[in-house]
Structure formats: structure tokens, C-alpha cells
Amino acid sequence: MHWPLLLALEAAWAGLGQATQHYPAMWGHYDVCKSQVYSDEGLTWDYMACQPEAADMTKYLRVALEPTNITCGDPAETYCALENPYMCNNECDASTKELAHPPELMFDFEGRNPTTFWQSTSWRKYPKPLLVNITLSWNKTIELTDDIVITFESGRPEQMVLEKSLDYGRTWLPYQFYATDCLDAFTMEPRTAQDLTQHTLLDVICTEEYSRGYVWKYDKTVRFEIKDRLALFAGPRLHNMASLYGQLDTTKNLRDFFTITDLRIKLLRPATGATMVDENNLSRYFYAISDIKVQGRCKCNLHANSCIFDKEKLVCECEHNTTGPDCGRCKRSYQGRVWSPGSYLPIPKGTANICVPNNIGPVTCNCDPFGSESERCNATGFCKCKSGTTGKHCSECLPGYLWDSGCKSQVCDDELLRCQNGGVCLSNLRCQCTVGFSGVLCEKPHCESEAAGCGGPDSARNTSCPSSAHLLLLLLALATASCWPAAL
Ligand SMILES: [Ca+2]
């Protein structure tokens, strides 16, 4: 019954490739956190891992630029084309809507003509570096599911770094370096994403693929290759998802690699199109970005199938008795065991890892209904055991007691506690008496008459005869055909 989930998982990952034709054009996500199933115990819930659908994450970000006055147009400025210093028809004026190039134009709907774009001031302070930080913040942990694609309206920068943060911008890690000359810019050997293997997937590389060669009109994008990295485990068409899920389940570093709260694009040197910068025409050098694509999903630790944008913030709608912005902890009354993320693999290899009520955890895993006073543990977290019972769950017997729907005192054995008068000891719990005898050890002969005040078997007054301790006396008494009241 779980294989449809696997298919859904595969569709989920395959669906991430919707922007590229050679990936299956399937859509879907595993949105089933639980379903009702019939089992030996009747109709029960079957819990499964789930996660929100991948989406365009640029709708939910905040963008910040450093320096704050780096956007062009204040004061108004005219720019010349990089490839032709005499073609100066690019005017930027922040006070005129048609001529302004604010940051939000990196995230608006593309497809209109002419293209809309953000643009920086020109490199008028050359040789001081023209540095710009573009920070994208989600205030929420998200998982990247597709390539990050930055489309430049200007020439692509000669040096830039893409960085990520996992802690809301407090600390940063490089994701990838980009340069026309990696050795010169960053003292790194140039590599490409295609050079990576399963063992080097998490390497931070410097690539010259998106900077080298100045082609103004046709080569505008800079990529961070997510899918090439996923394909190292899932195969070139992402067909072997079980392999990828297995890795994601067991390798925290791999999960974390695709996880971010913020991205930062550090623009370090604009395109110059030549080895020498033309100091007489510095208005040829600037950055302009028309579009940034970031596809991903809310990280909900496989405990939610939807994520909502509430009060300007993304929040997982947690299932499985979990809570927190990332479903990262158990609800207060569901801390019966330690919180864990759900697993990517379907049952039985994986589990949803639901949070269980406080009194069902492995520390207390139910009090025995026969051996304890209550099936629930007391306020201190322990089961209260009945007499003769012991153990964490009150399911074990003290010495001298035997289990029989709870712990019963041992009645007979073949040594010290022998059944008498021909009785047979059954499972140490009771004597099976021969006709004419009763009592725990068959020590009591039935009365044969009502003589001497002895009642019949149904008598409410006296139904038994002397105890085993008086066996000798009993024999004497039998000789006189009389019977003693039980009180003796
Ligand atoms: Ca745009």
C-alpha cells in the first residue's frame, strides 16, 4: 500500500524539473500525511512523511542591497553600452517610473517587453572596486529544489560569489565562486558542476562557465546547479529517487547543503569586456539583473504537506503532533519520545516519526492492564503495580508469584507446598483435588453429614473442614464420623 507514496515522491522530485523539458513533466508532491487503513486492530491511521509542494520562492523573500544607495538614478545617470562606448542611450532616473530600476524588478513577472531590471550605479569610482551585496531573506528555512538562475541585463560579472546562510543571516557560507579567472580572483582551480562526483558533491567550487567570454546578447545567465547535484544520486533524469532518498535520510550534510534561510549575491567586479578598463568611459561598467529564479519548498522536516504565507512569513502547517515554524519539535503534550524528522523513504524502510503522547513513550510503552492499578502511569512517570507485580510496566512477577492475567501468589509445588489428599498441582497455581477434598491444598475433606454442626456444601455457615495443619487430628475425627466447624 506504500508504493503509491514512492511514486508520489518521485513525481515530487521529477516535478521540480518543470522548467526544463528533458525532465519528466509530472507534477505532484507527497501530500498525504496520514491515511486510514484496516489492520488487525481495526480501522487505524497510517502515518506517512509529507512535505509541501515546491514553489517559486521569490514571491516570499525580502531583498536588501548594500550599499543602500547603490541603485542607479539618484542622481540621474546615462549609461553607455559596454560593446560600444558611443552608444549612450541607457538612462536611469529614480524619480521617473519609466526610467527607474529598483530592486523589485529582479522578481517581477518576466516575459514582458522590454525587459525590466534592477541596475546599479556605474563604476565611476574606479579603481575602487564596485561592490554590491544583494541579500534575499525568507525568514524561514527552505529547501532548494531547482537551479538558482540569475539573469543579467548587463554583461555577467567578472567576479562574484553566491553565499548562503542557515541562521537567518548571522553567518554565511560560500555556495559557489564565479570568475573569468578563478586562480587569479580566488586562488581556486576552475571546475564545473559536471566535474562533481557523489564524493565531492558538497565541494564549493569556482567556475568560469558563467563569466568567461563576453557575449552581450545570448549568454546572460549565471547558475547554481542544484539538479546536477541531485542527479549524482538520482541519475541523470532523476529516475533513481530511492537512492537519493536513502542518502537524504542518512546524510545530514546533504540535507543541509540544499537548505537555506538566506542567499547573498556578492558582485565583486562588473563585466569589462576587455583586459583594460576604459577610464574615460566608466559609465560602460555597471551591474544590471533582470530576473532571479529560486525554486524551493518550505522545510517542514517531512511533517507538513502545506506551508502558508501568514503575516508576511512562511509557516509550515504541521502534522504528526509537531509544532514550530519548521515542525521542528513535538507539541507540549506529545513528548513521549524524542522528536525526529520524518524519513524520505516510505514504510517499512522509513517512518513518519510522529510525536506520541507523553504517557506512551518508551520510558513508561503502556502500563500492563493486569499488573498495574491503571494503564496510565502516575504523575512521576511510573506505573503503579499491583501486589506481587514489578517491572517498568508492571508485567513481571516478584518471587513466589506467577503470571496468570496478573501476578498470582504461587500456591503449590512438588517440594514444600505439596497438594494433599491425592491432589495434583496445576502450573503451581492451584491444586486439583480428588473427590471429597477441597481447600487450597486439598486439605479439607467435604463433610459427609450435618452432624456436629457441620453444614452441607451449600451451607453459608460452614462449608469446610479443618486445615492441613491438623491432618492427624482430622484423621482421628474422621474415625468418629464427625466434622469440626471451620472455626476450629
Ligand atoms: Ca524583471
XYZ file of C-alpha atoms and ligand atoms in Angstrom:
489
model
C 0.000 0.000 0.000
C 3.021 2.270 0.273
C 4.315 2.152 -3.217
C 1.966 4.913 -4.387
C 3.773 7.139 -1.910
C 7.082 6.349 -3.546
C 5.614 7.236 -6.898
C 4.339 10.446 -5.435
C 7.791 11.156 -4.058
C 9.315 10.537 -7.419
C 6.752 12.767 -9.045
C 7.548 15.400 -6.464
C 11.196 15.491 -7.363
C 10.552 14.985 -11.025
C 8.090 17.853 -10.895
C 10.903 20.112 -9.912
C 12.202 19.916 -13.405
C 9.226 21.609 -14.939
C 11.349 24.421 -16.252
C 13.438 22.058 -18.353
C 11.914 19.866 -20.985
C 14.134 16.834 -20.623
C 12.864 16.076 -17.129
C 9.529 14.307 -16.759
C 6.771 16.866 -16.898
C 4.941 15.337 -13.961
C 3.578 17.424 -11.178
C 2.874 16.331 -7.689
C 4.078 16.168 -4.172
C 3.564 13.722 -1.421
C 0.769 15.488 0.308
C -0.567 12.564 2.307
C 0.480 12.800 5.905
C -1.835 10.021 7.003
C -4.493 7.709 5.691
C -6.950 5.265 7.206
C -6.094 1.603 6.874
C -7.547 -1.679 8.089
C -5.271 -3.684 10.330
C -5.630 -6.459 12.917
C -6.763 -3.793 15.352
C -9.463 -2.495 13.048
C -9.530 0.874 11.336
C -6.392 2.814 12.251
C -4.314 5.700 10.962
C -1.259 5.036 8.895
C 1.138 7.969 9.184
C 3.393 8.917 6.315
C 6.027 11.517 5.667
C 4.875 14.566 3.745
C 6.219 17.874 2.510
C 4.891 20.989 0.815
C 4.938 21.396 -2.912
C 7.918 23.103 -4.485
C 7.138 26.678 -5.488
C 8.573 29.932 -6.765
C 10.230 31.195 -3.611
C 10.903 34.696 -4.923
C 7.313 35.602 -4.031
C 8.107 35.329 -0.356
C 11.513 36.951 0.033
C 12.776 40.299 1.195
C 15.594 41.871 -0.735
C 18.239 44.171 0.729
C 21.102 45.882 -1.077
C 24.440 47.044 0.235
C 25.436 49.799 -0.094
C 21.895 51.041 0.253
C 22.439 53.814 -2.291
C 23.904 51.542 -4.945
C 20.798 51.541 -7.164
C 21.120 53.861 -10.141
C 19.089 57.001 -10.787
C 19.777 59.225 -7.793
C 21.109 61.403 -9.312
C 20.004 60.503 -12.810
C 22.740 58.978 -14.938
C 23.205 57.997 -18.552
C 24.944 54.746 -19.394
C 26.818 53.664 -22.456
C 26.787 50.196 -23.955
C 29.726 48.050 -22.984
C 30.377 46.930 -26.526
C 30.021 50.453 -27.932
C 31.155 53.425 -25.804
C 29.427 55.810 -28.210
C 26.009 54.219 -27.775
C 24.824 56.006 -24.649
C 21.043 55.713 -24.591
C 20.521 53.878 -21.285
C 19.150 56.488 -18.908
C 18.381 55.788 -15.257
C 16.305 58.219 -13.210
C 14.868 57.031 -9.894
C 12.312 59.835 -9.859
C 10.713 58.758 -13.133
C 8.897 55.424 -13.060
C 9.659 54.563 -16.659
C 13.368 55.224 -16.145
C 13.807 53.783 -12.637
C 15.429 50.408 -11.988
C 14.555 49.435 -8.393
C 15.449 46.024 -6.888
C 11.914 44.604 -7.145
C 12.333 44.450 -10.929
C 14.561 41.399 -10.349
C 11.493 39.468 -9.175
C 8.588 40.718 -11.276
C 6.893 38.654 -13.945
C 9.207 38.168 -16.892
C 8.004 37.887 -20.425
C 7.038 41.485 -20.968
C 8.910 43.539 -23.469
C 11.135 45.393 -22.899
C 12.721 43.525 -20.018
C 12.508 45.068 -16.563
C 15.647 45.103 -14.447
C 17.490 46.418 -11.427
C 20.595 48.442 -12.221
C 23.491 49.661 -10.116
C 25.319 52.939 -10.342
C 28.220 52.863 -12.787
C 31.851 52.250 -11.854
C 32.545 55.935 -11.579
C 34.825 55.487 -8.520
C 37.214 53.208 -10.421
C 39.745 51.829 -9.437
C 37.944 51.417 -6.125
C 36.055 48.125 -6.555
C 32.372 48.293 -7.440
C 30.967 46.056 -4.736
C 27.305 45.164 -4.288
C 25.674 42.691 -1.905
C 22.184 41.530 -2.838
C 20.666 39.665 0.104
C 17.499 37.581 -0.257
C 15.870 36.644 3.056
C 12.956 34.315 3.704
C 12.900 34.379 7.495
C 12.136 30.678 7.130
C 14.161 27.586 6.384
C 13.630 26.480 2.812
C 14.980 23.647 0.689
C 16.172 24.366 -2.814
C 14.720 22.050 -5.419
C 15.907 23.567 -8.682
C 18.791 25.587 -10.054
C 19.201 29.177 -8.909
C 19.262 31.220 -12.100
C 20.344 34.865 -12.188
C 19.769 36.631 -15.488
C 21.891 39.691 -16.169
C 20.789 42.533 -18.349
C 24.310 43.886 -18.235
C 27.305 41.722 -19.019
C 27.795 38.982 -16.461
C 30.162 39.980 -13.655
C 33.808 39.028 -13.953
C 33.880 38.107 -10.278
C 31.044 37.146 -7.998
C 30.241 34.840 -5.081
C 26.949 33.203 -4.204
C 26.626 32.679 -0.463
C 24.063 31.039 1.788
C 23.002 31.365 5.385
C 21.319 28.747 7.513
C 20.808 31.006 10.515
C 18.855 33.977 9.182
C 21.898 35.912 8.048
C 24.054 35.687 11.144
C 26.702 33.543 9.479
C 27.426 32.928 5.818
C 28.957 30.140 3.790
C 30.049 30.301 0.166
C 27.886 28.294 -2.242
C 29.855 28.925 -5.407
C 32.504 31.244 -6.798
C 32.283 32.708 -10.291
C 35.123 34.369 -12.153
C 36.644 34.836 -15.585
C 39.864 33.624 -13.956
C 39.328 31.544 -10.807
C 43.001 31.272 -9.924
C 43.515 34.984 -10.211
C 40.336 36.011 -8.426
C 40.018 33.396 -5.682
C 43.145 31.234 -5.875
C 40.947 28.288 -6.825
C 41.276 25.821 -9.686
C 38.359 26.261 -12.078
C 35.817 23.423 -12.005
C 32.294 22.884 -13.248
C 29.284 21.188 -11.691
C 29.761 18.372 -14.212
C 33.136 17.620 -12.615
C 31.478 16.753 -9.308
C 31.007 13.184 -8.094
C 28.995 11.665 -5.237
C 32.052 12.135 -3.046
C 32.690 15.758 -3.992
C 29.086 16.891 -4.296
C 29.374 19.173 -1.278
C 32.570 20.830 -2.524
C 32.409 24.562 -3.001
C 33.797 25.206 -6.461
C 34.875 28.172 -8.547
C 33.543 28.054 -12.077
C 34.485 30.078 -15.148
C 31.478 28.730 -17.052
C 29.272 31.762 -16.444
C 31.792 34.568 -16.653
C 34.271 33.772 -19.342
C 33.732 35.180 -22.773
C 31.727 38.300 -23.122
C 28.629 37.664 -25.190
C 26.264 40.518 -24.630
C 23.053 39.257 -26.120
C 22.960 35.486 -25.805
C 24.705 34.450 -22.645
C 23.104 36.219 -19.776
C 22.553 33.668 -17.045
C 24.564 32.611 -14.024
C 23.501 29.335 -12.469
C 23.915 27.457 -9.258
C 23.348 23.862 -10.281
C 21.013 22.086 -7.851
C 19.707 19.446 -10.227
C 23.140 18.348 -11.412
C 23.966 17.671 -7.779
C 20.725 15.788 -7.091
C 21.346 13.764 -10.235
C 24.586 12.420 -8.788
C 22.423 10.181 -6.608
C 19.153 10.060 -8.512
C 20.549 9.563 -12.010
C 20.616 11.996 -14.946
C 16.840 12.021 -15.312
C 16.262 11.811 -11.566
C 14.804 8.319 -12.086
C 16.505 6.595 -9.135
C 14.874 8.544 -6.361
C 15.195 5.725 -3.813
C 18.947 6.206 -3.956
C 18.622 9.924 -3.348
C 16.112 9.447 -0.518
C 18.368 6.925 1.131
C 21.174 9.458 1.066
C 18.987 12.305 2.271
C 17.736 10.150 5.145
C 21.168 9.231 6.353
C 23.326 12.222 5.460
C 22.556 15.405 7.357
C 25.257 17.308 5.453
C 23.498 16.508 2.213
C 20.141 17.747 3.524
C 21.762 20.874 4.898
C 23.527 21.584 1.622
C 20.223 22.307 -0.099
C 18.792 24.134 2.916
C 18.931 27.917 3.352
C 17.278 30.795 5.132
C 19.033 33.485 3.074
C 21.026 33.874 -0.121
C 23.589 36.564 -0.791
C 24.932 37.516 -4.198
C 28.236 39.321 -3.834
C 29.016 41.234 -7.018
C 32.748 41.934 -6.951
C 33.721 43.138 -10.409
C 31.489 44.103 -13.318
C 31.930 42.931 -16.893
C 34.560 44.985 -18.701
C 34.694 43.094 -21.962
C 38.395 43.828 -22.235
C 41.586 43.389 -20.295
C 41.887 47.116 -19.696
C 39.214 49.265 -18.120
C 38.446 52.340 -20.202
C 38.845 55.052 -17.583
C 37.414 57.676 -19.895
C 34.100 55.830 -20.251
C 33.320 54.425 -16.809
C 29.576 54.660 -17.480
C 30.018 51.488 -19.553
C 30.587 49.445 -16.387
C 27.721 48.520 -14.060
C 25.578 45.615 -12.956
C 22.011 45.025 -14.126
C 19.877 41.995 -13.229
C 16.528 41.324 -14.881
C 15.499 38.133 -13.108
C 16.391 35.784 -10.250
C 14.822 32.335 -10.039
C 14.751 30.444 -6.759
C 12.625 27.296 -6.668
C 12.204 25.509 -3.382
C 9.861 24.437 -0.663
C 9.348 25.193 2.972
C 11.418 22.913 5.130
C 8.911 21.215 7.400
C 11.015 18.181 8.305
C 8.546 15.940 6.422
C 5.844 16.715 8.961
C 3.617 19.035 6.898
C 2.074 18.989 3.456
C 1.437 22.677 3.212
C 3.126 25.931 4.062
C 1.205 29.181 4.314
C 2.253 32.788 3.959
C 0.846 34.362 7.088
C 1.642 37.859 8.341
C 4.456 38.238 5.813
C 6.014 34.976 6.946
C 6.075 31.405 5.682
C 4.855 28.869 8.245
C 4.517 25.087 7.966
C 1.104 23.667 8.799
C 2.463 20.924 10.990
C 1.006 17.416 11.269
C 2.107 14.379 13.295
C 1.674 16.288 16.603
C 4.619 18.529 15.757
C 4.874 22.294 16.015
C 7.245 25.213 15.354
C 7.927 27.128 12.119
C 9.709 24.063 10.652
C 7.691 21.429 12.618
C 10.956 21.035 14.443
C 9.652 19.922 17.811
C 6.871 17.891 19.405
C 3.828 19.591 20.865
C 3.941 20.034 24.607
C 1.718 17.059 25.404
C 3.288 14.847 22.735
C 6.807 14.416 24.009
C 6.615 10.716 24.724
C 9.721 10.245 22.646
C 12.448 12.390 21.174
C 11.439 14.448 18.113
C 12.818 13.256 14.776
C 12.281 14.393 11.203
C 10.195 12.124 9.046
C 12.124 9.937 6.669
C 12.106 10.271 2.916
C 11.833 6.567 2.349
C 8.384 5.023 2.591
C 7.397 2.491 5.233
C 8.791 -0.022 6.160
C 12.261 1.385 5.473
C 11.251 4.813 6.631
C 8.778 6.187 9.108
C 6.809 9.379 9.609
C 8.275 9.642 13.123
C 5.110 11.060 14.610
C 5.238 12.565 18.076
C 3.443 10.398 20.625
C 1.593 11.444 23.799
C 3.699 11.933 26.890
C 2.382 8.829 28.658
C 3.007 6.369 25.844
C 6.677 6.879 25.336
C 9.271 4.153 25.624
C 10.170 5.324 29.104
C 6.801 4.460 30.542
C 5.443 2.000 26.321
C 1.840 1.274 28.372
C 1.405 0.029 31.977
C 0.237 -3.588 31.913
C -3.548 -3.620 32.268
C -3.457 -6.727 34.515
C -0.336 -5.976 36.502
C -0.868 -2.295 37.278
C -3.519 -0.295 39.041
C -4.018 1.819 35.917
C -2.946 1.587 32.309
C -1.578 5.121 32.588
C 1.496 5.987 34.565
C 1.224 8.329 37.524
C 2.400 11.924 37.731
C 6.013 10.864 38.302
C 6.019 8.828 35.105
C 5.879 5.374 36.692
C 3.325 2.595 36.564
C 1.714 1.719 39.914
C 1.989 -2.065 40.280
C -0.439 -4.400 41.983
C 0.707 -6.687 44.807
C 3.219 -9.291 43.633
C 3.934 -7.376 40.406
C 7.031 -5.463 39.425
C 8.903 -4.113 36.386
C 8.735 -0.873 34.420
C 5.348 -1.802 33.021
C 4.190 -3.979 35.964
C 4.404 -7.008 33.724
C 6.831 -9.107 35.798
C 6.235 -11.116 38.982
C 8.053 -10.980 42.291
C 9.498 -14.289 43.640
C 6.706 -16.523 44.891
C 4.262 -15.132 42.337
C 3.284 -16.464 38.961
C 1.739 -14.749 35.952
C -1.894 -15.592 35.324
C -3.593 -12.422 34.000
C -1.523 -10.538 36.532
C 0.797 -11.935 39.208
C -0.806 -14.579 41.402
C 0.741 -15.984 44.536
C 2.324 -19.375 43.982
C 0.083 -21.991 45.563
C 1.714 -25.340 45.206
C 4.832 -27.108 44.071
C 6.342 -30.552 44.317
C 8.502 -29.807 47.325
C 7.311 -27.666 50.234
C 3.812 -26.827 49.118
C 2.500 -30.190 48.029
C -1.149 -30.677 47.196
C -2.640 -33.061 49.702
C -5.008 -35.974 49.677
C -4.043 -37.015 46.187
C -4.466 -33.520 44.685
C -2.392 -32.532 41.678
C -0.519 -29.206 41.399
C -1.501 -27.379 38.191
C 1.024 -24.800 36.946
C 1.951 -24.011 40.535
C -1.232 -22.007 40.745
C -3.834 -24.379 42.092
C -4.366 -27.893 43.359
C -6.784 -30.103 41.503
C -8.338 -32.033 44.328
C -9.699 -35.564 44.339
C -13.342 -36.159 45.123
C -14.181 -35.464 48.726
C -11.490 -32.845 49.304
C -11.260 -29.131 48.874
C -9.180 -26.243 50.146
C -6.161 -24.530 48.659
C -4.008 -27.634 49.163
C -6.943 -30.078 49.103
C -6.518 -30.313 52.811
C -10.215 -30.131 53.609
C -12.410 -33.153 53.319
C -16.004 -32.496 52.394
C -18.454 -33.023 55.254
C -20.476 -36.147 54.811
C -23.230 -35.169 57.180
C -24.522 -32.242 59.169
C -23.628 -33.925 62.388
C -21.712 -31.953 64.986
C -22.907 -28.691 63.496
C -21.203 -29.182 60.158
C -23.101 -27.620 57.250
C -23.561 -29.080 53.804
C -21.633 -27.921 50.735
C -24.103 -25.120 50.166
C -24.195 -24.027 53.743
C -23.458 -20.400 54.288
C -22.231 -21.114 57.773
C -19.655 -23.836 57.463
C -18.549 -25.279 54.202
C -15.157 -26.568 55.074
C -13.323 -28.742 57.478
C -10.078 -28.496 59.465
C -6.882 -27.182 57.968
C -3.967 -29.278 56.842
C -2.093 -28.419 59.984
C -4.462 -30.704 61.778
C -4.345 -33.569 59.390
C -3.633 -36.098 62.100
C -6.456 -34.823 64.225
C -8.630 -34.848 61.150
C -7.987 -38.488 60.585
C -8.941 -39.149 64.173
C -12.033 -37.091 63.706
C -12.973 -38.998 60.591
C -12.775 -42.142 62.600
C -15.678 -40.854 64.674
C -17.543 -39.762 61.524
C -17.790 -36.319 62.817
C -16.773 -32.999 61.388
C -15.312 -29.911 63.005
C -16.502 -26.437 62.386
C -14.143 -24.381 60.373
C -13.738 -22.088 63.333
C -11.566 -24.710 64.992
Ca 12.432 41.746 -14.328
